[in-house]
Amino acid sequence: MSTKIVHNSKENKFETEDKKAYLVYELTNGGKVIDILHTFVPPSKRGLGLASHLCVSAFDHAQSHSLYVIPSCSYVSDTFLPRNPSWNHLVYKADTKSNM
């Protein structure tokens, strides 16, 4: 199954084409930090790796736009990042303020 994730910048979301699974974020710190607030996958689509695909799209976007990420969503902080530590360099830390 090939899953296409779309960036809906008007609504601050990354979502599947059918809009049923999505990741919601907000930009903070003058647009330099993306705070991932919530990831949702409906029960009928769970187990397909959609939440991970949504996160990869968000982290790819952050990386390509030189943004840091705040993983406020528990899925991102407790599941995605521990399983994908290669993204940890984008996680916003208080001491990274001086690097911006």
PDB file of N, CA and C in Angstrom, residues 11 13 33 46-48 59 62 73-74 78 84-85:
ATOM      1  N   GLU A  11      -4.298  24.673   7.006  1.00  0.00           N
ATOM      2  CA  GLU A  11      -4.879  24.151   8.247  1.00  0.00           C
ATOM      3  C   GLU A  11      -3.818  23.608   9.206  1.00  0.00           C
ATOM      4  N   LYS A  13      -1.700  21.060   8.877  1.00  0.00           N
ATOM      5  CA  LYS A  13      -1.863  19.605   8.971  1.00  0.00           C
ATOM      6  C   LYS A  13      -1.027  18.904   7.911  1.00  0.00           C
ATOM      7  N   VAL A  33       9.892  27.002  14.841  1.00  0.00           N
ATOM      8  CA  VAL A  33       9.661  25.737  15.546  1.00  0.00           C
ATOM      9  C   VAL A  33       8.280  25.219  15.181  1.00  0.00           C
ATOM     10  N   ARG A  46      -5.922   1.881  11.359  1.00  0.00           N
ATOM     11  CA  ARG A  46      -4.823   1.634  12.287  1.00  0.00           C
ATOM     12  C   ARG A  46      -4.087   0.352  11.918  1.00  0.00           C
ATOM     13  N   GLY A  47      -2.811   0.323  12.278  1.00  0.00           N
ATOM     14  CA  GLY A  47      -1.991  -0.840  11.989  1.00  0.00           C
ATOM     15  C   GLY A  47      -1.340  -0.806  10.622  1.00  0.00           C
ATOM     16  N   LEU A  48      -1.523   0.275   9.880  1.00  0.00           N
ATOM     17  CA  LEU A  48      -0.959   0.398   8.529  1.00  0.00           C
ATOM     18  C   LEU A  48       0.288   1.270   8.493  1.00  0.00           C
ATOM     19  N   PHE A  59       8.553  15.666   9.935  1.00  0.00           N
ATOM     20  CA  PHE A  59       9.977  15.828  10.237  1.00  0.00           C
ATOM     21  C   PHE A  59      10.770  16.158   8.976  1.00  0.00           C
ATOM     22  N   ALA A  62      10.182  19.788   8.419  1.00  0.00           N
ATOM     23  CA  ALA A  62      10.965  20.576   9.384  1.00  0.00           C
ATOM     24  C   ALA A  62      12.431  20.634   8.963  1.00  0.00           C
ATOM     25  N   CYS A  73       2.717  15.930  20.967  1.00  0.00           N
ATOM     26  CA  CYS A  73       1.875  14.746  20.792  1.00  0.00           C
ATOM     27  C   CYS A  73       2.554  13.535  21.439  1.00  0.00           C
ATOM     28  N   SER A  74       1.806  12.812  22.267  1.00  0.00           N
ATOM     29  CA  SER A  74       2.394  11.666  22.971  1.00  0.00           C
ATOM     30  C   SER A  74       2.835  10.562  22.007  1.00  0.00           C
ATOM     31  N   ASP A  78       6.539   9.470  22.589  1.00  0.00           N
ATOM     32  CA  ASP A  78       6.645   8.164  23.256  1.00  0.00           C
ATOM     33  C   ASP A  78       6.823   6.977  22.317  1.00  0.00           C
ATOM     34  N   ASN A  84      12.580   5.891  16.011  1.00  0.00           N
ATOM     35  CA  ASN A  84      13.279   6.572  14.916  1.00  0.00           C
ATOM     36  C   ASN A  84      14.234   7.633  15.472  1.00  0.00           C
ATOM     37  N   PRO A  85      15.254   7.207  16.219  1.00  0.00           N
ATOM     38  CA  PRO A  85      16.141   8.170  16.883  1.00  0.00           C
ATOM     39  C   PRO A  85      16.932   9.061  15.925  1.00  0.00           C
TER      40      PRO A  85
END
